[in-house]
């Protein structure tokens, strides 16, 4: 019997999505001599969560997403998460700008455009909340330039579809900022990976599935891979492995058998969009308009009426509406959920199920919605929506994290989670929102955890050239904030103009 083919490499990236692509782009800059192999079970890059149809396409910066600014019991507004997220998205824009400046991104309009971000609420209670939110955010320089209005005529000028046909006695309010963006993360993923392959040190393997990970005594990882086209099996020995397989990451993390993997389980939630491509309707809406989430809804299900640009086509998307499947990936297996249940996490799964009645109730309600029910939800945002202008499309599949804390017990987590081994030879990303928008910040954290000596040593100068705000706080450094935002908006061809801080001289 012929010996199975074996290949030695520096880095294995599992999944050809935005997370693996971002990490690969960093490694290519920091260690250009490293060999990299990317494995993707589908026949295309960015086929799951990174695909434009499978995510919101929002440059999440907490400008419009109300779930990042909850109201405290005393009526005040919590702003810490919003500040963290806007700082993280600024890091993403800096890295993308660096790649534009260095010729690795030819035209930023291939993946990013200015689209205003807005919050929209109805009713006295929510209007009071949005007013307080606006006032709370205006304490911070990063959110300056945002506007607030309760005047239907002002709001109509921003988003006519939302106001036309609405009862004028209804109390409404919005915030508006041109700092917002629409981002095609699938297109950006392809740009990153194409650049890596062109450099000659990276090989992309489509229709290849990693089916086992085994730690070796010398610290390397034995990565077992199957070619889904030919059936051939190959073994790769890698000094570092990153699991960026979206909903498929949990299974592979469990296969690695690192102690950290025993703390996690997963619960799948899918989604659907209502989509309008009628040019007359699309021309009247240019914004991403976020509302309040239903009680019990996961963050990925916050309703929003979005301008979306995918290639040459501009559409309006509304949703998402939650769906349920036992699949962990849109093109996964119905056995995914059951195969993720292990003896060490079954108790956690059961406890989370008992504690999250509101989520379960929400999912049942969503699953029972008819097409007309979905249109009625749309008409809360767009009163004159016509049935014939809209169709229902499947969105992506996400896996919400179930985490077993030694003190607090098991709980359902709605964010993203970086999991790394103690020796830093393997890392994985679990979870959903805000995800792709903060991919740069997430990968910087992973690099620091897995390679602390290099991150704080020989890589540090190069990292600061790529991310000028690294290790600093833009909110507190007005000169740096002005310089960074001015340069990133110019290089990414975004329309925002950062206000000039007092004391900075601008050349005529």
CSV table of C-alpha atoms in Angstrom, one decimal:
chain,number,residue,atom,x,y,z
A,1,UNK,CA,0.0,0.0,0.0
A,2,UNK,CA,1.4,3.4,-1.0
A,3,UNK,CA,2.4,5.7,1.8
A,4,UNK,CA,0.1,8.7,2.2
A,5,UNK,CA,1.5,12.0,0.9
A,6,UNK,CA,3.0,14.2,3.6
A,7,UNK,CA,3.8,17.9,3.4
A,8,UNK,CA,5.5,20.2,5.8
A,9,UNK,CA,4.4,23.9,6.2
A,10,UNK,CA,4.6,26.9,8.5
A,11,UNK,CA,0.9,27.8,8.6
A,12,UNK,CA,-2.4,26.1,7.9
A,13,UNK,CA,-5.6,28.2,7.6
A,14,UNK,CA,-8.8,26.3,7.7
A,15,UNK,CA,-11.7,28.1,5.9
A,16,UNK,CA,-11.3,30.6,3.1
A,17,UNK,CA,-13.3,33.3,4.7
A,18,UNK,CA,-12.6,36.8,5.9
A,19,UNK,CA,-10.9,35.7,9.2
A,20,UNK,CA,-8.4,33.3,7.6
A,21,UNK,CA,-7.8,35.8,4.8
A,22,UNK,CA,-7.1,38.7,7.2
A,23,UNK,CA,-4.8,36.5,9.3
A,24,UNK,CA,-3.0,35.3,6.2
A,25,UNK,CA,-2.6,38.9,5.0
A,26,UNK,CA,-1.0,39.8,8.3
A,27,UNK,CA,1.4,36.8,8.2
A,28,UNK,CA,2.4,37.6,4.6
A,29,UNK,CA,3.5,41.1,5.8
A,30,UNK,CA,5.1,40.0,9.0
A,31,UNK,CA,6.7,36.8,7.9
A,32,UNK,CA,6.9,36.9,4.0
A,33,UNK,CA,9.0,33.7,3.9
A,34,UNK,CA,6.4,31.6,5.6
A,35,UNK,CA,4.6,28.9,3.6
A,36,UNK,CA,0.8,29.0,4.0
A,37,UNK,CA,-1.8,26.4,3.0
A,38,UNK,CA,-5.5,27.4,3.0
A,39,UNK,CA,-8.2,24.6,3.0
A,40,UNK,CA,-11.8,25.3,2.0
A,41,UNK,CA,-14.4,22.5,1.8
A,42,UNK,CA,-16.5,24.5,-0.8
A,43,UNK,CA,-15.5,25.1,-4.4
A,44,UNK,CA,-15.2,28.9,-3.9
A,45,UNK,CA,-13.7,31.4,-1.5
A,46,UNK,CA,-16.0,33.2,1.0
A,47,UNK,CA,-18.8,30.8,0.4
A,48,UNK,CA,-20.3,30.8,3.9
A,49,UNK,CA,-20.5,33.6,6.5
A,50,UNK,CA,-18.3,36.0,4.4
A,51,UNK,CA,-20.5,35.8,1.3
A,52,UNK,CA,-22.3,39.1,0.7
A,53,UNK,CA,-25.7,37.4,0.9
A,54,UNK,CA,-24.9,35.7,4.2
A,55,UNK,CA,-24.2,38.8,6.3
A,56,UNK,CA,-25.4,42.3,6.9
A,57,UNK,CA,-22.6,44.0,4.9
A,58,UNK,CA,-22.4,46.6,7.6
A,59,UNK,CA,-19.1,48.1,8.7
A,60,UNK,CA,-20.1,47.6,12.3
A,61,UNK,CA,-18.9,50.7,14.2
A,62,UNK,CA,-21.7,51.1,16.8
A,63,UNK,CA,-23.0,54.1,14.9
A,64,UNK,CA,-26.5,52.6,14.5
A,65,UNK,CA,-26.6,49.3,16.3
A,66,UNK,CA,-28.7,49.8,19.4
A,67,UNK,CA,-27.8,46.5,21.0
A,68,UNK,CA,-24.2,47.9,21.6
A,69,UNK,CA,-25.6,50.6,23.9
A,70,UNK,CA,-28.1,49.0,26.4
A,71,UNK,CA,-30.0,51.1,28.8
A,72,UNK,CA,-29.0,50.4,32.5
A,73,UNK,CA,-31.5,49.9,35.2
A,74,UNK,CA,-31.1,53.5,36.4
A,75,UNK,CA,-32.0,54.8,32.9
A,76,UNK,CA,-28.4,55.7,31.8
A,77,UNK,CA,-26.8,54.4,28.7
A,78,UNK,CA,-23.9,51.9,28.7
A,79,UNK,CA,-21.3,53.1,26.1
A,80,UNK,CA,-18.2,50.9,26.8
A,81,UNK,CA,-19.0,48.3,24.1
A,82,UNK,CA,-19.8,51.0,21.5
A,83,UNK,CA,-16.5,52.7,22.2
A,84,UNK,CA,-14.6,49.4,21.9
A,85,UNK,CA,-16.3,48.5,18.6
A,86,UNK,CA,-15.7,51.9,16.9
A,87,UNK,CA,-12.1,51.8,17.9
A,88,UNK,CA,-11.8,48.3,16.4
A,89,UNK,CA,-13.5,49.2,13.1
A,90,UNK,CA,-11.0,52.1,12.9
A,91,UNK,CA,-8.2,49.5,13.0
A,92,UNK,CA,-9.9,47.6,10.2
A,93,UNK,CA,-10.0,50.7,8.0
A,94,UNK,CA,-6.3,51.4,8.8
A,95,UNK,CA,-5.2,48.0,7.7
A,96,UNK,CA,-7.3,48.2,4.5
A,97,UNK,CA,-5.8,51.6,3.8
A,98,UNK,CA,-2.3,50.3,4.3
A,99,UNK,CA,-3.0,47.7,1.6
A,100,UNK,CA,-4.4,50.3,-0.7
A,101,UNK,CA,-1.3,52.5,-0.2
A,102,UNK,CA,1.0,49.5,-0.9
A,103,UNK,CA,-0.8,48.5,-4.1
A,104,UNK,CA,-2.4,45.4,-2.8
A,105,UNK,CA,-5.9,46.7,-3.2
A,106,UNK,CA,-6.4,48.4,-6.6
A,107,UNK,CA,-9.9,49.9,-6.1
A,108,UNK,CA,-11.4,50.1,-2.6
A,109,UNK,CA,-14.8,50.6,-4.2
A,110,UNK,CA,-14.6,46.9,-5.0
A,111,UNK,CA,-15.5,46.2,-1.4
A,112,UNK,CA,-16.3,49.4,0.6
A,113,UNK,CA,-18.5,52.4,0.1
A,114,UNK,CA,-19.9,55.3,2.2
A,115,UNK,CA,-23.5,54.5,3.2
A,116,UNK,CA,-25.0,56.5,6.1
A,117,UNK,CA,-25.7,54.6,9.3
A,118,UNK,CA,-29.0,55.4,11.1
A,119,UNK,CA,-31.0,54.2,14.1
A,120,UNK,CA,-34.8,54.4,13.8
A,121,UNK,CA,-37.3,54.0,16.7
A,122,UNK,CA,-41.0,54.5,17.3
A,123,UNK,CA,-43.1,55.2,20.4
A,124,UNK,CA,-42.4,57.4,23.3
A,125,UNK,CA,-40.2,55.0,25.3
A,126,UNK,CA,-37.9,54.1,22.5
A,127,UNK,CA,-37.7,57.8,21.4
A,128,UNK,CA,-36.6,58.7,24.9
A,129,UNK,CA,-34.0,55.9,24.8
A,130,UNK,CA,-32.6,57.0,21.4
A,131,UNK,CA,-32.4,60.6,22.6
A,132,UNK,CA,-30.4,59.5,25.7
A,133,UNK,CA,-28.2,57.3,23.5
A,134,UNK,CA,-27.4,60.2,21.2
A,135,UNK,CA,-26.6,62.4,24.1
A,136,UNK,CA,-24.4,59.8,25.7
A,137,UNK,CA,-22.4,59.2,22.5
A,138,UNK,CA,-21.9,62.9,21.9
A,139,UNK,CA,-19.6,62.9,24.9
A,140,UNK,CA,-17.1,61.1,22.8
A,141,UNK,CA,-15.1,62.5,19.9
A,142,UNK,CA,-15.3,59.3,17.9
A,143,UNK,CA,-19.1,59.8,17.5
A,144,UNK,CA,-19.1,63.6,16.8
A,145,UNK,CA,-20.9,64.5,13.6
A,146,UNK,CA,-23.8,62.3,14.4
A,147,UNK,CA,-27.2,64.1,14.0
A,148,UNK,CA,-30.5,63.4,15.9
A,149,UNK,CA,-34.0,64.3,14.9
A,150,UNK,CA,-37.6,63.7,15.8
A,151,UNK,CA,-38.9,65.9,12.9
A,152,UNK,CA,-40.6,63.8,10.2
A,153,UNK,CA,-39.6,66.3,7.5
A,154,UNK,CA,-35.9,66.1,8.5
A,155,UNK,CA,-36.1,62.3,8.7
A,156,UNK,CA,-37.9,62.2,5.3
A,157,UNK,CA,-35.0,64.0,3.7
A,158,UNK,CA,-32.7,61.2,5.0
A,159,UNK,CA,-34.8,58.2,4.5
A,160,UNK,CA,-38.0,59.0,2.5
A,161,UNK,CA,-39.2,55.3,2.3
A,162,UNK,CA,-39.4,55.2,6.1
A,163,UNK,CA,-41.6,58.4,6.4
A,164,UNK,CA,-43.8,58.3,3.3
A,165,UNK,CA,-47.3,56.9,4.2
A,166,UNK,CA,-46.6,56.9,7.9
A,167,UNK,CA,-49.2,58.3,10.4
A,168,UNK,CA,-47.8,61.7,11.3
A,169,UNK,CA,-49.2,61.4,14.9
A,170,UNK,CA,-46.7,58.5,15.5
A,171,UNK,CA,-43.7,59.6,17.5
A,172,UNK,CA,-40.5,58.6,15.7
A,173,UNK,CA,-36.8,59.5,16.0
A,174,UNK,CA,-33.5,58.8,14.2
A,175,UNK,CA,-29.8,59.4,14.4
A,176,UNK,CA,-27.8,59.9,11.2
A,177,UNK,CA,-24.1,59.9,10.4
A,178,UNK,CA,-22.2,59.8,7.1
A,179,UNK,CA,-19.4,58.0,8.8
A,180,UNK,CA,-21.1,54.7,8.0
A,181,UNK,CA,-20.1,52.1,5.4
A,182,UNK,CA,-21.4,49.2,3.4
A,183,UNK,CA,-18.7,46.4,3.1
A,184,UNK,CA,-18.6,43.4,0.8
A,185,UNK,CA,-16.6,41.0,3.0
A,186,UNK,CA,-16.7,38.3,0.3
A,187,UNK,CA,-15.0,40.6,-2.2
A,188,UNK,CA,-12.4,41.7,0.4
A,189,UNK,CA,-11.7,38.0,1.2
A,190,UNK,CA,-11.0,37.3,-2.5
A,191,UNK,CA,-8.7,40.3,-2.7
A,192,UNK,CA,-6.7,39.1,0.3
A,193,UNK,CA,-6.3,35.5,-0.8
A,194,UNK,CA,-5.6,36.4,-4.5
A,195,UNK,CA,-2.7,38.6,-3.2
A,196,UNK,CA,-1.4,35.9,-1.0
A,197,UNK,CA,-1.4,33.3,-3.9
A,198,UNK,CA,0.2,35.7,-6.3
A,199,UNK,CA,3.1,36.2,-3.9
A,200,UNK,CA,4.0,32.5,-4.4
A,201,UNK,CA,4.2,31.4,-0.8
A,202,UNK,CA,0.5,30.5,-0.4
A,203,UNK,CA,-1.5,27.6,-1.8
A,204,UNK,CA,-5.3,27.7,-1.9
A,205,UNK,CA,-7.0,24.3,-1.8
A,206,UNK,CA,-10.7,24.5,-2.7
A,207,UNK,CA,-12.9,21.4,-2.3
A,208,UNK,CA,-10.5,20.2,0.5
A,209,UNK,CA,-11.8,19.2,3.9
A,210,UNK,CA,-9.8,19.0,7.1
A,211,UNK,CA,-11.1,16.0,9.0
A,212,UNK,CA,-8.7,15.6,11.9
A,213,UNK,CA,-6.1,17.5,13.9
A,214,UNK,CA,-3.5,15.8,16.0
A,215,UNK,CA,-0.9,17.5,18.2
A,216,UNK,CA,2.6,16.0,17.7
A,217,UNK,CA,5.3,15.6,20.4
A,218,UNK,CA,7.5,18.2,18.6
A,219,UNK,CA,4.7,20.9,18.9
A,220,UNK,CA,3.6,20.7,15.3
A,221,UNK,CA,0.1,19.7,14.2
A,222,UNK,CA,-0.7,16.8,12.0
A,223,UNK,CA,-3.5,18.0,9.8
A,224,UNK,CA,-5.4,15.4,7.9
A,225,UNK,CA,-7.0,16.7,4.7
A,226,UNK,CA,-9.3,15.0,2.1
A,227,UNK,CA,-9.6,16.2,-1.5
A,228,UNK,CA,-13.4,16.1,-2.0
A,229,UNK,CA,-13.0,15.9,-5.8
A,230,UNK,CA,-10.6,12.9,-6.0
A,231,UNK,CA,-10.9,11.3,-2.6
A,232,UNK,CA,-7.1,11.6,-2.1
A,233,UNK,CA,-6.0,12.1,1.5
A,234,UNK,CA,-2.9,14.1,2.4
A,235,UNK,CA,-1.2,14.8,5.7
A,236,UNK,CA,0.2,18.3,6.4
A,237,UNK,CA,2.5,19.0,9.3
A,238,UNK,CA,2.2,22.6,10.4
A,239,UNK,CA,3.8,24.8,13.1
A,240,UNK,CA,0.7,26.8,13.4
A,241,UNK,CA,-3.0,26.2,12.7
A,242,UNK,CA,-5.9,28.6,12.6
A,243,UNK,CA,-9.5,27.4,12.5
A,244,UNK,CA,-11.6,30.1,10.8
A,245,UNK,CA,-14.3,27.8,9.4
A,246,UNK,CA,-17.3,29.8,10.7
A,247,UNK,CA,-20.0,27.4,12.0
A,248,UNK,CA,-17.6,24.5,11.3
A,249,UNK,CA,-15.0,25.8,13.7
A,250,UNK,CA,-16.5,24.2,16.8
A,251,UNK,CA,-16.2,20.6,15.4
A,252,UNK,CA,-12.5,21.1,14.4
A,253,UNK,CA,-11.7,22.8,17.7
A,254,UNK,CA,-13.2,19.7,19.5
A,255,UNK,CA,-11.1,17.4,17.2
A,256,UNK,CA,-7.9,19.2,18.3
A,257,UNK,CA,-8.6,18.0,21.9
A,258,UNK,CA,-6.9,21.0,23.5
A,259,UNK,CA,-8.2,21.5,27.1
A,260,UNK,CA,-9.6,24.9,26.1
A,261,UNK,CA,-12.1,23.2,23.6
A,262,UNK,CA,-13.9,21.6,26.5
A,263,UNK,CA,-15.4,24.9,27.6
A,264,UNK,CA,-17.6,25.4,24.5
A,265,UNK,CA,-20.7,24.2,22.9
A,266,UNK,CA,-22.8,25.7,20.2
A,267,UNK,CA,-26.4,26.6,19.2
A,268,UNK,CA,-27.2,27.2,15.5
A,269,UNK,CA,-29.3,30.1,14.3
A,270,UNK,CA,-30.0,30.9,10.6
A,271,UNK,CA,-31.6,33.8,8.8
A,272,UNK,CA,-33.6,35.0,5.8
A,273,UNK,CA,-33.7,38.4,4.0
A,274,UNK,CA,-36.5,40.2,2.2
A,275,UNK,CA,-34.9,41.6,-0.9
A,276,UNK,CA,-35.9,44.4,-3.2
A,277,UNK,CA,-34.2,45.1,-6.5
A,278,UNK,CA,-36.8,47.4,-8.1
A,279,UNK,CA,-34.6,50.3,-9.3
A,280,UNK,CA,-37.3,52.9,-8.5
A,281,UNK,CA,-37.5,51.8,-4.9
A,282,UNK,CA,-33.8,51.3,-4.5
A,283,UNK,CA,-33.1,54.8,-5.8
A,284,UNK,CA,-35.1,56.3,-2.9
A,285,UNK,CA,-33.1,54.6,-0.1
A,286,UNK,CA,-29.4,55.2,0.7
A,287,UNK,CA,-28.7,54.2,4.3
A,288,UNK,CA,-28.4,51.3,6.8
A,289,UNK,CA,-31.3,51.8,9.2
A,290,UNK,CA,-31.2,49.7,12.4
A,291,UNK,CA,-34.1,49.3,14.8
A,292,UNK,CA,-34.7,47.7,18.2
A,293,UNK,CA,-34.3,44.0,18.6
A,294,UNK,CA,-37.2,41.8,19.7
A,295,UNK,CA,-37.1,40.5,23.3
A,296,UNK,CA,-34.9,37.3,23.3
A,297,UNK,CA,-33.6,37.9,19.8
A,298,UNK,CA,-29.8,37.3,19.2
A,299,UNK,CA,-27.9,40.4,18.0
A,300,UNK,CA,-27.7,39.0,14.4
A,301,UNK,CA,-31.5,39.3,14.2
A,302,UNK,CA,-31.7,43.1,15.0
A,303,UNK,CA,-34.1,44.4,12.2
A,304,UNK,CA,-32.6,46.7,9.7
A,305,UNK,CA,-33.4,48.2,6.3
A,306,UNK,CA,-30.2,48.3,4.3
A,307,UNK,CA,-28.7,49.6,1.1
A,308,UNK,CA,-26.5,46.8,-0.1
A,309,UNK,CA,-24.0,46.9,-3.0
A,310,UNK,CA,-22.8,43.6,-4.3
A,311,UNK,CA,-20.7,43.9,-7.5
A,312,UNK,CA,-22.7,46.0,-10.0
A,313,UNK,CA,-26.0,45.5,-8.3
A,314,UNK,CA,-27.6,47.7,-5.6
A,315,UNK,CA,-30.5,46.3,-3.6
A,316,UNK,CA,-32.4,46.9,-0.4
A,317,UNK,CA,-32.4,44.2,2.2
A,318,UNK,CA,-34.7,43.9,5.2
A,319,UNK,CA,-34.4,41.5,8.1
A,320,UNK,CA,-32.9,39.2,9.0
A,321,UNK,CA,-35.7,36.8,10.1
A,322,UNK,CA,-34.4,34.0,12.2
A,323,UNK,CA,-34.6,30.4,11.1
A,324,UNK,CA,-33.6,27.2,12.8
A,325,UNK,CA,-31.6,24.2,11.4
A,326,UNK,CA,-29.4,21.7,13.1
A,327,UNK,CA,-26.7,22.6,10.5
A,328,UNK,CA,-23.7,24.7,11.7
A,329,UNK,CA,-23.1,25.9,8.1
A,330,UNK,CA,-25.4,26.9,5.3
A,331,UNK,CA,-24.0,24.1,3.3
A,332,UNK,CA,-23.3,21.8,6.2
A,333,UNK,CA,-24.9,18.6,7.6
A,334,UNK,CA,-28.1,18.2,9.6
A,335,UNK,CA,-26.0,16.1,12.0
A,336,UNK,CA,-23.8,19.1,12.9
A,337,UNK,CA,-25.6,20.0,16.2
A,338,UNK,CA,-25.8,16.4,17.4
A,339,UNK,CA,-22.1,15.7,16.5
A,340,UNK,CA,-21.1,18.7,18.6
A,341,UNK,CA,-22.7,17.3,21.8
A,342,UNK,CA,-20.0,15.6,23.9
A,343,UNK,CA,-20.0,14.2,27.4
A,344,UNK,CA,-18.2,17.3,28.7
A,345,UNK,CA,-20.7,19.9,27.3
A,346,UNK,CA,-24.1,18.1,27.3
A,347,UNK,CA,-25.0,19.4,30.8
A,348,UNK,CA,-24.1,22.9,29.8
A,349,UNK,CA,-26.3,22.6,26.7
A,350,UNK,CA,-29.2,21.4,28.8
A,351,UNK,CA,-28.8,24.2,31.3
A,352,UNK,CA,-28.6,26.9,28.6
A,353,UNK,CA,-31.7,25.5,27.0
A,354,UNK,CA,-33.6,25.8,30.3
A,355,UNK,CA,-32.4,29.3,31.0
A,356,UNK,CA,-33.1,30.8,27.5
A,357,UNK,CA,-36.8,30.6,27.3
A,358,UNK,CA,-37.2,34.0,25.6
A,359,UNK,CA,-34.8,33.0,22.8
A,360,UNK,CA,-36.6,29.8,22.3
A,361,UNK,CA,-40.0,31.6,22.2
A,362,UNK,CA,-38.5,34.1,19.7
A,363,UNK,CA,-37.3,31.4,17.4
A,364,UNK,CA,-40.7,29.6,17.5
A,365,UNK,CA,-42.4,32.9,16.6
A,366,UNK,CA,-40.0,33.6,13.8
A,367,UNK,CA,-40.5,30.1,12.3
A,368,UNK,CA,-44.2,30.5,12.2
A,369,UNK,CA,-44.1,33.7,10.1
A,370,UNK,CA,-45.7,33.7,6.7
A,371,UNK,CA,-44.5,35.8,3.8
A,372,UNK,CA,-47.2,38.3,4.5
A,373,UNK,CA,-46.2,38.4,8.2
A,374,UNK,CA,-42.6,39.3,7.1
A,375,UNK,CA,-44.0,42.1,4.9
A,376,UNK,CA,-45.9,43.4,7.9
A,377,UNK,CA,-42.7,43.6,9.8
A,378,UNK,CA,-41.1,45.4,6.9
A,379,UNK,CA,-43.9,47.9,6.8
A,380,UNK,CA,-43.0,49.0,10.4
A,381,UNK,CA,-39.9,50.4,8.6
A,382,UNK,CA,-41.3,51.1,5.2
A,383,UNK,CA,-45.1,51.7,5.4
A,384,UNK,CA,-45.8,51.7,1.6
A,385,UNK,CA,-43.8,48.5,0.8
A,386,UNK,CA,-45.5,46.5,-2.0
A,387,UNK,CA,-45.6,42.8,-2.0
A,388,UNK,CA,-44.6,42.4,-5.6
A,389,UNK,CA,-41.3,44.3,-5.0
A,390,UNK,CA,-39.9,41.8,-2.5
A,391,UNK,CA,-38.7,38.3,-2.5
A,392,UNK,CA,-37.4,36.0,0.3
A,393,UNK,CA,-33.7,34.9,0.2
A,394,UNK,CA,-31.8,32.6,2.5
A,395,UNK,CA,-29.1,34.3,4.6
A,396,UNK,CA,-26.2,32.7,6.4
A,397,UNK,CA,-26.0,30.2,9.3
A,398,UNK,CA,-24.4,31.2,12.6
A,399,UNK,CA,-23.5,29.2,15.7
A,400,UNK,CA,-24.0,31.1,19.0
A,401,UNK,CA,-21.4,30.1,21.6
A,402,UNK,CA,-22.3,28.2,24.8
A,403,UNK,CA,-19.5,28.8,27.3
A,404,UNK,CA,-19.0,27.0,30.5
A,405,UNK,CA,-17.6,29.4,33.2
A,406,UNK,CA,-16.2,27.8,36.3
A,407,UNK,CA,-18.0,30.3,38.5
A,408,UNK,CA,-21.1,31.4,36.6
A,409,UNK,CA,-21.9,28.1,35.0
A,410,UNK,CA,-23.0,27.7,31.4
A,411,UNK,CA,-24.3,30.7,29.4
A,412,UNK,CA,-25.2,31.6,25.8
A,413,UNK,CA,-22.7,34.1,24.4
A,414,UNK,CA,-23.7,36.5,21.5
A,415,UNK,CA,-20.3,37.9,20.6
A,416,UNK,CA,-17.1,36.4,19.1
A,417,UNK,CA,-14.6,34.3,21.0
A,418,UNK,CA,-10.9,33.7,20.3
A,419,UNK,CA,-9.8,30.3,21.6
A,420,UNK,CA,-6.0,29.5,21.7
A,421,UNK,CA,-4.0,26.7,23.1
A,422,UNK,CA,-1.6,27.4,25.9
A,423,UNK,CA,1.5,27.0,23.7
A,424,UNK,CA,0.0,29.3,21.0
A,425,UNK,CA,0.3,26.7,18.2
A,426,UNK,CA,-3.4,26.6,17.4
A,427,UNK,CA,-6.2,29.2,17.4
A,428,UNK,CA,-9.8,29.3,16.5
A,429,UNK,CA,-12.6,31.8,16.2
A,430,UNK,CA,-16.1,31.1,17.4
A,431,UNK,CA,-19.3,33.2,17.4
A,432,UNK,CA,-21.0,35.8,15.2
A,433,UNK,CA,-21.6,39.6,15.7
A,434,UNK,CA,-19.7,41.9,15.1
A,435,UNK,CA,-17.5,39.4,13.3
A,436,UNK,CA,-16.1,40.5,10.0
A,437,UNK,CA,-16.1,44.2,10.8
A,438,UNK,CA,-13.6,43.7,13.6
A,439,UNK,CA,-11.6,41.0,11.8
A,440,UNK,CA,-8.4,43.1,12.0
A,441,UNK,CA,-8.7,43.7,15.7
A,442,UNK,CA,-9.6,40.0,16.3
A,443,UNK,CA,-6.6,38.8,14.3
A,444,UNK,CA,-4.3,41.2,16.1
A,445,UNK,CA,-5.4,39.8,19.4
A,446,UNK,CA,-4.9,36.3,18.1
A,447,UNK,CA,-1.3,37.1,16.9
A,448,UNK,CA,-0.5,38.7,20.3
A,449,UNK,CA,-1.8,35.6,22.2
A,450,UNK,CA,0.0,33.0,20.0
A,451,UNK,CA,3.2,34.9,19.2
A,452,UNK,CA,3.7,37.4,22.2
A,453,UNK,CA,7.5,37.6,21.8
A,454,UNK,CA,7.3,38.5,18.1
A,455,UNK,CA,4.2,40.7,18.5
A,456,UNK,CA,5.9,42.9,21.1
A,457,UNK,CA,9.4,42.4,19.5
A,458,UNK,CA,10.4,42.2,15.9
A,459,UNK,CA,6.9,42.6,14.5
A,460,UNK,CA,6.0,45.7,16.5
A,461,UNK,CA,7.4,48.4,14.2
A,462,UNK,CA,5.8,46.8,11.1
A,463,UNK,CA,2.4,46.4,12.9
A,464,UNK,CA,2.4,50.1,13.9
A,465,UNK,CA,3.1,51.0,10.3
A,466,UNK,CA,0.0,49.0,9.3
A,467,UNK,CA,-2.1,50.1,12.3
A,468,UNK,CA,-0.9,53.5,13.4
A,469,UNK,CA,-3.4,53.5,16.4
A,470,UNK,CA,-2.1,50.1,17.7
A,471,UNK,CA,-1.7,50.4,21.4
A,472,UNK,CA,-3.2,53.8,21.5
A,473,UNK,CA,-6.7,55.2,22.1
A,474,UNK,CA,-8.1,57.3,19.2
A,475,UNK,CA,-10.8,58.8,21.5
A,476,UNK,CA,-8.1,60.3,23.7
A,477,UNK,CA,-5.6,61.3,21.0
A,478,UNK,CA,-7.1,64.0,18.8
A,479,UNK,CA,-4.1,64.5,16.6
A,480,UNK,CA,-3.8,60.8,15.8
A,481,UNK,CA,-7.5,60.5,15.4
A,482,UNK,CA,-7.6,63.3,12.9
A,483,UNK,CA,-4.6,62.0,10.9
A,484,UNK,CA,-5.9,58.4,10.9
A,485,UNK,CA,-9.4,59.2,9.9
A,486,UNK,CA,-8.4,61.7,7.3
A,487,UNK,CA,-5.9,59.3,5.6
A,488,UNK,CA,-8.2,56.2,5.8
A,489,UNK,CA,-11.2,58.1,4.3
A,490,UNK,CA,-9.0,59.5,1.5
A,491,UNK,CA,-7.4,56.1,0.7
A,492,UNK,CA,-10.7,54.1,0.9
A,493,UNK,CA,-12.5,56.9,-1.0
A,494,UNK,CA,-15.0,57.5,1.7
A,495,UNK,CA,-16.9,60.8,2.0
A,496,UNK,CA,-16.5,61.5,5.7
A,497,UNK,CA,-14.6,64.6,6.6
A,498,UNK,CA,-13.0,64.5,10.1
A,499,UNK,CA,-13.5,67.8,11.9
A,500,UNK,CA,-10.1,69.6,12.4
A,501,UNK,CA,-9.1,69.6,16.1
A,502,UNK,CA,-8.1,72.9,17.6
A,503,UNK,CA,-4.4,73.5,17.4
A,504,UNK,CA,-3.7,71.4,14.2
A,505,UNK,CA,-2.5,73.6,11.4
A,506,UNK,CA,-3.8,72.5,7.9
A,507,UNK,CA,-1.9,73.4,4.8
A,508,UNK,CA,-3.7,75.7,2.4
